Tab-separated table of C-alpha atoms in Angstrom:
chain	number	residue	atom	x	y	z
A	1	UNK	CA	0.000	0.000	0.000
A	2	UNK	CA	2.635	2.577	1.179
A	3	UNK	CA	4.679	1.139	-2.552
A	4	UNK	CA	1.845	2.367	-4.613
A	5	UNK	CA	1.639	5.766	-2.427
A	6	UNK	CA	5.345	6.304	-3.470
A	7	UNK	CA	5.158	6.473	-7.297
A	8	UNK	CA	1.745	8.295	-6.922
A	9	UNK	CA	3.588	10.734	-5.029
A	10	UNK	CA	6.366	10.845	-6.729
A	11	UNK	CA	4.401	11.532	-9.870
A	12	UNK	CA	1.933	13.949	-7.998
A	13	UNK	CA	4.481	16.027	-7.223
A	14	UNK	CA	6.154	16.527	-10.359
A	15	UNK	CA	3.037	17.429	-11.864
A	16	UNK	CA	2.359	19.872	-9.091
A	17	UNK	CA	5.624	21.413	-9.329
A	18	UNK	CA	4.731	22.052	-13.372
A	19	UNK	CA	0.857	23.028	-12.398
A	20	UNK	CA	2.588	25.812	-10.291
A	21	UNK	CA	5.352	26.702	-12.858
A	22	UNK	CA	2.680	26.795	-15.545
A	23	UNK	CA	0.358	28.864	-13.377
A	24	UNK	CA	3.039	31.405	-12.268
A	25	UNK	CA	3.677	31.768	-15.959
A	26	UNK	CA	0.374	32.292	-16.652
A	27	UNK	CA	-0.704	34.828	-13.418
A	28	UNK	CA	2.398	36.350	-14.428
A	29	UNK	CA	1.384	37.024	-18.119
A	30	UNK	CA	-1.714	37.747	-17.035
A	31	UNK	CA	-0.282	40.153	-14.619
A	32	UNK	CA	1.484	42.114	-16.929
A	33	UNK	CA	-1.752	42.810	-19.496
A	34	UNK	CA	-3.747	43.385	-16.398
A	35	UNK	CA	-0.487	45.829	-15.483
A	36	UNK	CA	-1.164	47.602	-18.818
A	37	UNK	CA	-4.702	47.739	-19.122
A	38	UNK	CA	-4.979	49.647	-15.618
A	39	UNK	CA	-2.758	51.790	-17.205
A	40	UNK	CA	-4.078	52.384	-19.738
A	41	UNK	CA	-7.701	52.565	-18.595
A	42	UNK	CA	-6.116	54.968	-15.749
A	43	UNK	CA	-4.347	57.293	-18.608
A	44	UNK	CA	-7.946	57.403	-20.380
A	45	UNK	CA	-9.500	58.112	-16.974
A	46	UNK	CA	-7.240	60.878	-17.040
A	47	UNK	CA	-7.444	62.031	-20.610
A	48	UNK	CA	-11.477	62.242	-20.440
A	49	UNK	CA	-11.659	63.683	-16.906
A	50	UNK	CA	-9.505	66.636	-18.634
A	51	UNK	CA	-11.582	66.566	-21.642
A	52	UNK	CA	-14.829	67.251	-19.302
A	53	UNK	CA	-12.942	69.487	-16.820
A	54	UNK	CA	-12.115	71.709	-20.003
A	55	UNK	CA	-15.656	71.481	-21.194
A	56	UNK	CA	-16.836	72.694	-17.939
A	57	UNK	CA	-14.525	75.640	-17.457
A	58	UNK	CA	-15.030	77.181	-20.998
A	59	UNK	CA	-19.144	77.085	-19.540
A	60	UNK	CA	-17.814	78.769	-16.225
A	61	UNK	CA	-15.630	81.794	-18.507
A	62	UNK	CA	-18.540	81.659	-20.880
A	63	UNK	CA	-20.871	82.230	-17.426
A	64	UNK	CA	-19.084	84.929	-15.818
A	65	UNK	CA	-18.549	86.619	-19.438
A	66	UNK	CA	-22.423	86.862	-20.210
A	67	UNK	CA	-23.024	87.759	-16.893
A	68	UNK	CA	-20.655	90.523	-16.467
A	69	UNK	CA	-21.780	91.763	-20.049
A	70	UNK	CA	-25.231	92.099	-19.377
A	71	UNK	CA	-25.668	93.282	-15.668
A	72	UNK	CA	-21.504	95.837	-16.068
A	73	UNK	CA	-20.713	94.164	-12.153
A	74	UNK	CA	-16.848	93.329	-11.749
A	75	UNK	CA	-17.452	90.246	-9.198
A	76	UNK	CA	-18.959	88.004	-12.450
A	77	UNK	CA	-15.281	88.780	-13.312
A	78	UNK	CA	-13.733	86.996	-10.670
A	79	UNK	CA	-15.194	83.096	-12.485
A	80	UNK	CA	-14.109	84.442	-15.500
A	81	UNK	CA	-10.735	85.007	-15.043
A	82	UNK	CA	-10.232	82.196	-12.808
A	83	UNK	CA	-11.851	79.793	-15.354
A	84	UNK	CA	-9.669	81.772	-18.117
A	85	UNK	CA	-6.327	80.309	-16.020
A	86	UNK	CA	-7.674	76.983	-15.166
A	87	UNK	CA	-8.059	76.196	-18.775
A	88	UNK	CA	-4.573	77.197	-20.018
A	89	UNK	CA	-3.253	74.217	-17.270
A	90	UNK	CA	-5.747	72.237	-18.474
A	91	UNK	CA	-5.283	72.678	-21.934
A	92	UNK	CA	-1.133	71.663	-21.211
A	93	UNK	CA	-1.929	68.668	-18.893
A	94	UNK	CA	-4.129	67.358	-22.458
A	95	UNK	CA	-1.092	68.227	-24.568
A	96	UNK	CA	1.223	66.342	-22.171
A	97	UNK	CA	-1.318	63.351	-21.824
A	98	UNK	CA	-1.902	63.444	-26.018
A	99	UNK	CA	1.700	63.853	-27.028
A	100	UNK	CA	2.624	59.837	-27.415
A	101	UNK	CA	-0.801	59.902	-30.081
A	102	UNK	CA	-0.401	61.588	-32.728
A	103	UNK	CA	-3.999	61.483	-34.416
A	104	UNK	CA	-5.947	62.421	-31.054
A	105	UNK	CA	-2.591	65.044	-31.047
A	106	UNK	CA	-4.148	66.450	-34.235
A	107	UNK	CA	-7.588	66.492	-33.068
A	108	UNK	CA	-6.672	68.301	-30.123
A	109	UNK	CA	-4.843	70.552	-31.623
A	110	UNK	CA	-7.911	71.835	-33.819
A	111	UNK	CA	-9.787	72.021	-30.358
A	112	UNK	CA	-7.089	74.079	-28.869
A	113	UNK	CA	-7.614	76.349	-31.552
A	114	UNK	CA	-11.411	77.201	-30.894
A	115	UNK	CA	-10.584	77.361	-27.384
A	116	UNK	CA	-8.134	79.731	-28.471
A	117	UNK	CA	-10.993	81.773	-30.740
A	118	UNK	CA	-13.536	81.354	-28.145
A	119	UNK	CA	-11.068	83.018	-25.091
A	120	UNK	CA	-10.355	86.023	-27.464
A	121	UNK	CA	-14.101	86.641	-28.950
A	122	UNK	CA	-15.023	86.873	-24.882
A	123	UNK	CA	-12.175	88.846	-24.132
A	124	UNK	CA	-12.905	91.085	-26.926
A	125	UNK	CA	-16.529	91.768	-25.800
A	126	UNK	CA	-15.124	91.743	-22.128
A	127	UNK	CA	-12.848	94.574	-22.894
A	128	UNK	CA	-15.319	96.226	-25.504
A	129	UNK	CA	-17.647	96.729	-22.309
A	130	UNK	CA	-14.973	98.081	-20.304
A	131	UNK	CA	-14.334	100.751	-22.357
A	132	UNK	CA	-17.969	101.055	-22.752
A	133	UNK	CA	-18.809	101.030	-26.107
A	134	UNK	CA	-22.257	99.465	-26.031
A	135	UNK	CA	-22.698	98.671	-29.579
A	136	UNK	CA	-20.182	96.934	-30.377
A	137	UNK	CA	-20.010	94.369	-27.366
A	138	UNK	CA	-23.810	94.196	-27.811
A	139	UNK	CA	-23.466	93.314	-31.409
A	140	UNK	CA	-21.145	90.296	-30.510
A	141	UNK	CA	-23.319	88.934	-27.914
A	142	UNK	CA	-26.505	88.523	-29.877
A	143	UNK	CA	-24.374	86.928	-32.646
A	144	UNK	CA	-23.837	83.208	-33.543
A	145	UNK	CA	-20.050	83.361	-33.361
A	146	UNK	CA	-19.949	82.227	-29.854
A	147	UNK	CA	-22.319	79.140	-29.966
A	148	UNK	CA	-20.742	77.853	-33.191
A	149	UNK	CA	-17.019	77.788	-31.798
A	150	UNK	CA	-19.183	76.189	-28.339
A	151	UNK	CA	-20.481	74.056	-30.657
A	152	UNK	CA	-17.174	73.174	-32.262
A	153	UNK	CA	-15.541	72.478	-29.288
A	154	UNK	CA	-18.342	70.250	-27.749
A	155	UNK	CA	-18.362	68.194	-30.916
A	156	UNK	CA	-14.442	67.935	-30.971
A	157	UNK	CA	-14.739	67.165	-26.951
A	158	UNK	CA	-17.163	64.348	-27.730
A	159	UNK	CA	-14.194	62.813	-30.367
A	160	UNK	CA	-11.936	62.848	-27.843
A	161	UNK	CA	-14.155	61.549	-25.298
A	162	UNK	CA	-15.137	58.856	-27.277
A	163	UNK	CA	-11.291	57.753	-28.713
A	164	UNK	CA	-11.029	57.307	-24.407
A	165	UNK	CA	-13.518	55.681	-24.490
A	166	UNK	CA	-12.366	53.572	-26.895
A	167	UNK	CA	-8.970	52.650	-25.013
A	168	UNK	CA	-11.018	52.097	-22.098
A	169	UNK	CA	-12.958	49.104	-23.900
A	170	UNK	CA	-10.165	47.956	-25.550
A	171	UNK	CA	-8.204	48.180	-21.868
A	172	UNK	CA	-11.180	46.014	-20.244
A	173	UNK	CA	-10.751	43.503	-22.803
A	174	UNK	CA	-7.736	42.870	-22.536
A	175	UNK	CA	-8.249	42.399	-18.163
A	176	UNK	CA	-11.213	40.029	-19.352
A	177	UNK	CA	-8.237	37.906	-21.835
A	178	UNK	CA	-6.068	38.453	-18.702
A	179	UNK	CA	-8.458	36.784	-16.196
A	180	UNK	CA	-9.590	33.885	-18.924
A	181	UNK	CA	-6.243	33.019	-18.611
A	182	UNK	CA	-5.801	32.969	-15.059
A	183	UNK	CA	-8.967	30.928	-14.909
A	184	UNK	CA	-7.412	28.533	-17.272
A	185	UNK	CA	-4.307	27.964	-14.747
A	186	UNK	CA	-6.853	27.455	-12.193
A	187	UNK	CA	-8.055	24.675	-14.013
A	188	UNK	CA	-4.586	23.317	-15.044
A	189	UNK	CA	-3.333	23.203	-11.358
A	190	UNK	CA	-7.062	21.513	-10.751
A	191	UNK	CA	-6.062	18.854	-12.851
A	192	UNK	CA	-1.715	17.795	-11.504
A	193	UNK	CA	-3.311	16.468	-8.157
A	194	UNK	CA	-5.011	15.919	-5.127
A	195	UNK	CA	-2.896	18.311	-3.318
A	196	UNK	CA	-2.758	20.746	-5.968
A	197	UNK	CA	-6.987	20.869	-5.495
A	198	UNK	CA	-6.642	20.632	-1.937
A	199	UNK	CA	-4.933	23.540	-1.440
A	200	UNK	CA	-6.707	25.274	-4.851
A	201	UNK	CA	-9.795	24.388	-2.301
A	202	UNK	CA	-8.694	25.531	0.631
A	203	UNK	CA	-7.356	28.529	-1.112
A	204	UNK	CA	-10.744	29.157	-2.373
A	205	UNK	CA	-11.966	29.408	1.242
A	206	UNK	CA	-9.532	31.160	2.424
A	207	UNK	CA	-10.787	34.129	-0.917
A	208	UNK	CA	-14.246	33.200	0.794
A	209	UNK	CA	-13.681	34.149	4.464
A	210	UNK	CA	-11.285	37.109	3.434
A	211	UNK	CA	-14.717	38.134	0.985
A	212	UNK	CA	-17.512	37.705	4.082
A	213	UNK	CA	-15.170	39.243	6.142
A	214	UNK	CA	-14.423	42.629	3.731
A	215	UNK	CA	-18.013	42.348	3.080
A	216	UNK	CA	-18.963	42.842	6.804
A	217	UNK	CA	-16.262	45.298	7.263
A	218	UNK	CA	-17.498	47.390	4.220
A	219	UNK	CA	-21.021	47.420	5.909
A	220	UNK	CA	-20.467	48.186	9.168
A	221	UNK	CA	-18.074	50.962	7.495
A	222	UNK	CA	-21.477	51.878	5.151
A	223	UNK	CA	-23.328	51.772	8.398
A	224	UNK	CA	-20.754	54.358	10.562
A	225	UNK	CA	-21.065	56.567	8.047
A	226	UNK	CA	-24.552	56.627	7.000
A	227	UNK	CA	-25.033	57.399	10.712
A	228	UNK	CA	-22.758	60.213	10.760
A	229	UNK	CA	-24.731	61.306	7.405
A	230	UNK	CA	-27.809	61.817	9.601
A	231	UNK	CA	-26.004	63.385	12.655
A	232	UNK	CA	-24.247	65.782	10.441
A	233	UNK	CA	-27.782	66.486	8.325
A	234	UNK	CA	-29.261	66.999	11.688
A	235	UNK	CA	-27.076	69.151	12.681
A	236	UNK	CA	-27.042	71.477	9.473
A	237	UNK	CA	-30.592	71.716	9.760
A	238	UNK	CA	-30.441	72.703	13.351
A	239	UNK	CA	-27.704	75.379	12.250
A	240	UNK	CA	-29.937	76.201	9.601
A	241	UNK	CA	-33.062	77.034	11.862
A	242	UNK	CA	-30.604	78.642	14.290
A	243	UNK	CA	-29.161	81.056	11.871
A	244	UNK	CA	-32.905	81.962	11.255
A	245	UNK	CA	-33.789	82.652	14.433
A	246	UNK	CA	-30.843	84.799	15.043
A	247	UNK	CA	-31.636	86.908	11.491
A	248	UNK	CA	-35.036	87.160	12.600
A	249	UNK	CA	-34.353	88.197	16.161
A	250	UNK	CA	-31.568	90.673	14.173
A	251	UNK	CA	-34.226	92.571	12.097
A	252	UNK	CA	-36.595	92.787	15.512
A	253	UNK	CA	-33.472	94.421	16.892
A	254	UNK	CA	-33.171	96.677	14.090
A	255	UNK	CA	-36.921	97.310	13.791
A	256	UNK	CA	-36.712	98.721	17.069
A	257	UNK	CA	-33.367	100.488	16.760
A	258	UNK	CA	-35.400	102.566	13.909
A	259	UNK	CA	-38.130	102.960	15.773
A	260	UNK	CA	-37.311	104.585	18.602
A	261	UNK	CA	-33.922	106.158	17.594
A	262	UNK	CA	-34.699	107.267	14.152
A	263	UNK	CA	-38.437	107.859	14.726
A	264	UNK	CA	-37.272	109.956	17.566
A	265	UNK	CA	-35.021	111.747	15.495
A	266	UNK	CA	-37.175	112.599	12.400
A	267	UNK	CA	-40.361	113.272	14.571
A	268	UNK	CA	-38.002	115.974	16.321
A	269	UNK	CA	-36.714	117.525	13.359
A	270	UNK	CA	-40.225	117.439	11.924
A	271	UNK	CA	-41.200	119.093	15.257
A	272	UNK	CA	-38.343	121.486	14.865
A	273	UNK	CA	-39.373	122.588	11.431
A	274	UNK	CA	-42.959	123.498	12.715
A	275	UNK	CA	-41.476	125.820	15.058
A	276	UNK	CA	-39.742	127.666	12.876
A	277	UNK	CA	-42.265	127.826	9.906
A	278	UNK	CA	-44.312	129.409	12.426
A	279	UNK	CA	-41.871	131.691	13.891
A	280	UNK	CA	-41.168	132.699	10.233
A	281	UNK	CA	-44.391	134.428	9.604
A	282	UNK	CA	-45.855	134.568	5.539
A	283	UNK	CA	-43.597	137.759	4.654
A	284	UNK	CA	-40.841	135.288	2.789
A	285	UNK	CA	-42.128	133.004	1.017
A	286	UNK	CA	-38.951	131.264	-0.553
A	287	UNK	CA	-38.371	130.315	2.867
A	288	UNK	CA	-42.082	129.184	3.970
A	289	UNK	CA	-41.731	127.061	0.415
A	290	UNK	CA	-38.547	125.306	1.345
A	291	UNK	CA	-39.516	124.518	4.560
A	292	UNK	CA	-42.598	123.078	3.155
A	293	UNK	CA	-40.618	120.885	1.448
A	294	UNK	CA	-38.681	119.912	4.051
A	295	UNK	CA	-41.827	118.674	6.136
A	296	UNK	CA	-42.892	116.669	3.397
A	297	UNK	CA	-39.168	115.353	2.804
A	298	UNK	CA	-39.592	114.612	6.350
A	299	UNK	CA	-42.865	113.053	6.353
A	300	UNK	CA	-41.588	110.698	3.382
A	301	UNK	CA	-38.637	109.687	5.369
A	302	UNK	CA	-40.800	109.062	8.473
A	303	UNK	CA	-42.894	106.709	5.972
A	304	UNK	CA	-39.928	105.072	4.859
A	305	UNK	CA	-38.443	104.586	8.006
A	306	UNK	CA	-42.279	102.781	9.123
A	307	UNK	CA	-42.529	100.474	6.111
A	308	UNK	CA	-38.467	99.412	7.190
A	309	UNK	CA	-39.633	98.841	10.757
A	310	UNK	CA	-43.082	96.446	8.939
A	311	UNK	CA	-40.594	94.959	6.775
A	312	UNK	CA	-38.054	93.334	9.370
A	313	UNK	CA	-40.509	92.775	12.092
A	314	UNK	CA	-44.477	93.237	11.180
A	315	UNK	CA	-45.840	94.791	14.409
A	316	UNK	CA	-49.300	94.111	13.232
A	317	UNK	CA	-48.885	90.461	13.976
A	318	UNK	CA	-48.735	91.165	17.691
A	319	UNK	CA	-51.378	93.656	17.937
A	320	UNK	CA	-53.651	93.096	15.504
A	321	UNK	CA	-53.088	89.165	14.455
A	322	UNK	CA	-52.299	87.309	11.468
A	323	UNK	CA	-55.175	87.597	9.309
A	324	UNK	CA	-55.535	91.073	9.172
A	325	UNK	CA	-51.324	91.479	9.091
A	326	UNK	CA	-51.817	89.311	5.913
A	327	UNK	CA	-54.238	91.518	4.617
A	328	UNK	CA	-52.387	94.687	5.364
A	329	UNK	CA	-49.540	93.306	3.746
A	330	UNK	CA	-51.645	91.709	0.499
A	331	UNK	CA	-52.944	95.656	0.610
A	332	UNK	CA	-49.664	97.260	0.167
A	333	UNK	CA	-48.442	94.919	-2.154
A	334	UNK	CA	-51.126	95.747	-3.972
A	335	UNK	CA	-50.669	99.538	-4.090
A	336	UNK	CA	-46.697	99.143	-4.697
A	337	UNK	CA	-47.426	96.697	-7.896
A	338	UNK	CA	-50.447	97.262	-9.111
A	339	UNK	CA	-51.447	93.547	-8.877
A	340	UNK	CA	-55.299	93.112	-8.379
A	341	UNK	CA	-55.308	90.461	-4.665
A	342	UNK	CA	-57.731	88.177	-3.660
A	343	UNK	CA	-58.001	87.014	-0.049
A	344	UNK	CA	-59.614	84.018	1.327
A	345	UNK	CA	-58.304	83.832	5.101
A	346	UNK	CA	-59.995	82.301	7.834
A	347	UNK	CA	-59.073	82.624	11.493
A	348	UNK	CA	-56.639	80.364	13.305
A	349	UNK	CA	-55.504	79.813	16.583
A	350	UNK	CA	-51.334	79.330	16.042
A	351	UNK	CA	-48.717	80.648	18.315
A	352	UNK	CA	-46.726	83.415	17.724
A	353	UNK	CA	-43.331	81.543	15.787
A	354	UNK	CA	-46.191	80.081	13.740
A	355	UNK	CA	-47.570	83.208	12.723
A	356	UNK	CA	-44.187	84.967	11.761
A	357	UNK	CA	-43.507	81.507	9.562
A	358	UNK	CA	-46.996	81.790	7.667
A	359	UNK	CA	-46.269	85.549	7.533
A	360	UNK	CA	-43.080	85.081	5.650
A	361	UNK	CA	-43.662	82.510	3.726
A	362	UNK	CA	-46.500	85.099	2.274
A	363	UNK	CA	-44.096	87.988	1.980
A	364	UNK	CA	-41.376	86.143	0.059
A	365	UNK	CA	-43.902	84.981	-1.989
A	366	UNK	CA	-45.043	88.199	-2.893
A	367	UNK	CA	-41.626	89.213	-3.073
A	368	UNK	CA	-41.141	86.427	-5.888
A	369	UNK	CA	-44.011	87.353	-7.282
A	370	UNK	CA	-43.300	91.248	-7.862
A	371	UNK	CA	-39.876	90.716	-8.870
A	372	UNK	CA	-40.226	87.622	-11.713
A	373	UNK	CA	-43.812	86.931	-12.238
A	374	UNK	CA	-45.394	89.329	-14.581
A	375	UNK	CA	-48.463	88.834	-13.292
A	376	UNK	CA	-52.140	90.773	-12.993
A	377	UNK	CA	-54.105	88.693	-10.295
A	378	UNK	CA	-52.833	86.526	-7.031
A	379	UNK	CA	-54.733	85.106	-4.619
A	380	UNK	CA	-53.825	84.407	-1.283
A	381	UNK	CA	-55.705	81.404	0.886
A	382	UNK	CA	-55.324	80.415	4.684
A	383	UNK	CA	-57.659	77.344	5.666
A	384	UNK	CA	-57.778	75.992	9.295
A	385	UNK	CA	-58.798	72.329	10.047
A	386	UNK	CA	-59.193	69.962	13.209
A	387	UNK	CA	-55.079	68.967	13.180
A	388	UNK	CA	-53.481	71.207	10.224
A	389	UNK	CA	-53.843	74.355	8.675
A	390	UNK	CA	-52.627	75.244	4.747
A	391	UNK	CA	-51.233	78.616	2.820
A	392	UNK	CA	-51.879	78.710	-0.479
A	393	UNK	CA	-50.487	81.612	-2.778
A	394	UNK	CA	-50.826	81.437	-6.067
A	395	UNK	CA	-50.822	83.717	-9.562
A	396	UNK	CA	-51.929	83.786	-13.161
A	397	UNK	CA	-47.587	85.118	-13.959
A	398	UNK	CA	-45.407	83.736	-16.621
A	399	UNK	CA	-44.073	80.862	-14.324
A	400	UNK	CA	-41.308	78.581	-14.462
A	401	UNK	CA	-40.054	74.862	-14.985
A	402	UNK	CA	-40.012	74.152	-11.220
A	403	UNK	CA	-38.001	70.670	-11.980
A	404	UNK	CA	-35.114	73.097	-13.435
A	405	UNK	CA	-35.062	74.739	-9.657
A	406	UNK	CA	-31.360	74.507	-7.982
A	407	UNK	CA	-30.215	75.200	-4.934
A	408	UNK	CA	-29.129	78.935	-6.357
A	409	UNK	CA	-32.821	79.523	-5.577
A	410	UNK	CA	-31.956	80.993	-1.987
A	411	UNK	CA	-36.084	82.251	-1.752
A	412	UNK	CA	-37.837	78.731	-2.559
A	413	UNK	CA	-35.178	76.833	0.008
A	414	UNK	CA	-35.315	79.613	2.677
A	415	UNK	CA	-39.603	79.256	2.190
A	416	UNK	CA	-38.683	74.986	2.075
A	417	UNK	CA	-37.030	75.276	5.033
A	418	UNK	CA	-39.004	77.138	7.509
A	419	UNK	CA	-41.736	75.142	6.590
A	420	UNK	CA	-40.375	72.058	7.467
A	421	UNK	CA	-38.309	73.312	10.750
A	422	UNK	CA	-42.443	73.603	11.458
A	423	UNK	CA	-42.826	70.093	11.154
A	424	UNK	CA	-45.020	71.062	7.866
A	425	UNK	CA	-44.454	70.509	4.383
A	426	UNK	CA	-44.317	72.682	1.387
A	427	UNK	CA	-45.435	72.514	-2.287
A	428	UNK	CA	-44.532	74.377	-5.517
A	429	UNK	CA	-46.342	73.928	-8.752
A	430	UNK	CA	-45.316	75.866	-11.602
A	431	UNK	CA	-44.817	75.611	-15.700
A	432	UNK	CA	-44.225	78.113	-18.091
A	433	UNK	CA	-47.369	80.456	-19.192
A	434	UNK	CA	-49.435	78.825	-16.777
A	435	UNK	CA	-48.650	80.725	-13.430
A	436	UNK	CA	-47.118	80.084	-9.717
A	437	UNK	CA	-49.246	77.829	-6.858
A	438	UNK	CA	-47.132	77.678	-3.113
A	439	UNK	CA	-48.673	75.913	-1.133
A	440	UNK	CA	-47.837	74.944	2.417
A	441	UNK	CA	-49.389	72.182	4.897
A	442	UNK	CA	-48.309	73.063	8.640
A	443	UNK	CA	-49.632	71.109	11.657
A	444	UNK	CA	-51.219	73.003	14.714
A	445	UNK	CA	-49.865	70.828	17.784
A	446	UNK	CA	-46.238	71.912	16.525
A	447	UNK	CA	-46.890	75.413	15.669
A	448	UNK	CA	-49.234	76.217	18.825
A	449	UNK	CA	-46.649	77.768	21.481
């Protein structure tokens, strides 16, 4: 028994020994074009993140060109010229990463030379409205110049993009070729032995544990940090409705700061006048007439200073409530913009913090409203019920694409947010030519204070 255990041995092991040697030959083979392809799927990696990052500054100069043109304000400068530098490195990283091929070399080239036309057409109009001649800068934005050398260099950028692409696929394939082969030294060690597939199996459970073990280290990993997501969420949002607070406790500061101070001061002046108009008699009448003026002057600024003092911190809502503060404030919206408002507001029993959120949330919409709308009727809706009460304002405006919102759209999320620090939830239909709806579900046991 132990005889025929020697030669089986003795032949086992050879055939081991050339199992391994074959399958080093092969991993290491495979190796190498695995080697390359990572490479080269990193170098294309490279070459297309470039490619984008390119694409995206020559949007951010374009950006801060158009805006600077059409509003004159240096800061839209500031992206320009930033983007303007950031595409000269990029533009010598791609010439550096295209250098060893000569045909995506030449096809760069030609996009380095629309960047090239595209940088001086904006810097052309850029320094044509410094110097402020109108016309001419005018003349180059409304023409097609621009969006046919964007154009040019999107459909050059997609070439490139693609020829990486390309390499990336090819790259791939050649790991899939790399891994057949190992798979086929798998097999060839599989077949020298039993203890060539012993330890093939015990290697394979070894892969197994070391798998279920990463695997449960990757989770609990996912786990700690999805639970730091939410602390850190939490966290912002309580920073969020802190730094709200503290703005509106700010403006009731101010409010009263120009209330009594200023007040004071123009009320005394006004008072001050009086006496002296008086004193003054009717025998000079340039006089009489530019004190005159200066009452009214004062009067205005004494109006001004009161719709301030409304603005920050609505008095009304403490002494008279919310309904009628909302229609005081639908009023005088209505006499600024000449906007024909509807009211439909029915009286609720909320806490104070509750009314100031409603209140807002009505103002900014108005705000919105006056500013981008373009509209000629709004209506404005409160409705109480047993647990919940809604705020609906809508108008017949122009409108918007309200899936095209982003987060640059500081009035929407400062509205989103209140509303939700309430525990309620807010809604904003909208669609070009068909008007604005906000509309706002808050519960009473949370707002009640």
């Amino acid at each position: 028994m132990r005889w025929f255990a020697i030669p089986k041995m003795a032949i086992s092991l050879p055939l081991a020994v050339l199992a391994a040697a074959i399958l080093i030959s092969i991993n290491e083979a495979g190796f190498r074009l695995s080697t390359q392809a990572a490479t080269s799927i990193e170098e294309a990696q490279e070459t297309r993140g470039s490619v984008n990052k390119l694409l995206q500054q020559m949007l951010d100069a374009e950006t801060g060109q158009r805006g600077y043109l059409l509003t004159g304000d240096p800061k839209y400068l500031e992206p320009y010229d930033a983007a303007s530098t950031d595409i000269h490195q990029t533009s010598d990283t791609l010439r550096r990463l295209y250098a060893p091929y000569p045909a995506e070399l030449a096809e760069f080239g030609m996009l380095s030379h629309n960047v090239s036309r595209k940088l001086a057409e904006m810097d052309l109009s850029v320094r044509m409205r410094k110097q402020g001649n109108e016309e001419a800068w005018k003349f180059v934005l409304t023409t097609d110049v621009g969006m046919e050398q964007m154009n040019a260099i999107r459909s050059q950028i997609n070439k490139l993009d693609q020829s990486s692409n390309l390499k990336m696929q090819a790259a791939q394939t050649q790991i899939t070729r790399s891994l057949q082969l190992s798979r086929l030294g798998i097999a060839l060690m599989a077949l020298a032995g039993l203890l060539a597939f012993y330890m093939y199996l015990r290697q394979t459970q070894a892969l197994l544990n070391s798998g279920r073990r990463e695997q449960e280290s990757l989770q609990r990993e996912r786990d700690q940090l999805d639970k730091e997501v939410r602390e850190r969420t939490a966290t912002l949002a309580e920073l969020a409705t802190h730094l709200q607070q503290v703005r509106e406790d700010e403006r009731g500061h101010l409010a009263r700061e120009l209330h009594d101070e200023l007040g004071a001061l123009l009320t005394a002046a006004k008072l001050d006048v009086a006496r002296i108009k008086s004193r003054l008699g009717v025998n000079t009448p340039e006089a009489t007439e530019r004190i005159q003026h200066l009452i009214e002057t004062l009067n205005s600024g004494i109006a001004l200073k009161r719709r301030i003092v409304e603005d920050l911190r609505p008095s009304s809502l403490s002494h008279l409530g919310l309904v009628a503060s909302l229609e005081i404030l639908a009023r005088e919206f209505e006499d600024r913009s000449g906007l024909d408002i509807t009211t439909d507001l029915e009286m609720v029993e909320i806490g104070g913090s509750a009314q100031l959120t409603i209140y807002r949330l009505v103002q900014e919409s108005l705000t919105n409203m006056g500013k981008y709308a373009e509209a000629k009727h709004a209506e404005i809706s409160l409705h109480s019920f047993d647990s919940y009460l809604t705020v609906e304002v809508k108008d017949d405006g122009k409108g918007f694409d309200s899936m095209k919102v982003g987060s640059a759209s500081h009035g929407l999320a400062g509205m989103r947010h209140r509303v939700e620090a309430a525990g309620g939830r807010l809604t904003v239909a909208s669609s070009p030519g068909q008007g604005t709806r906000i509309f706002a579900v808050l519960p009473k046991i949370t707002q009640a204070s």
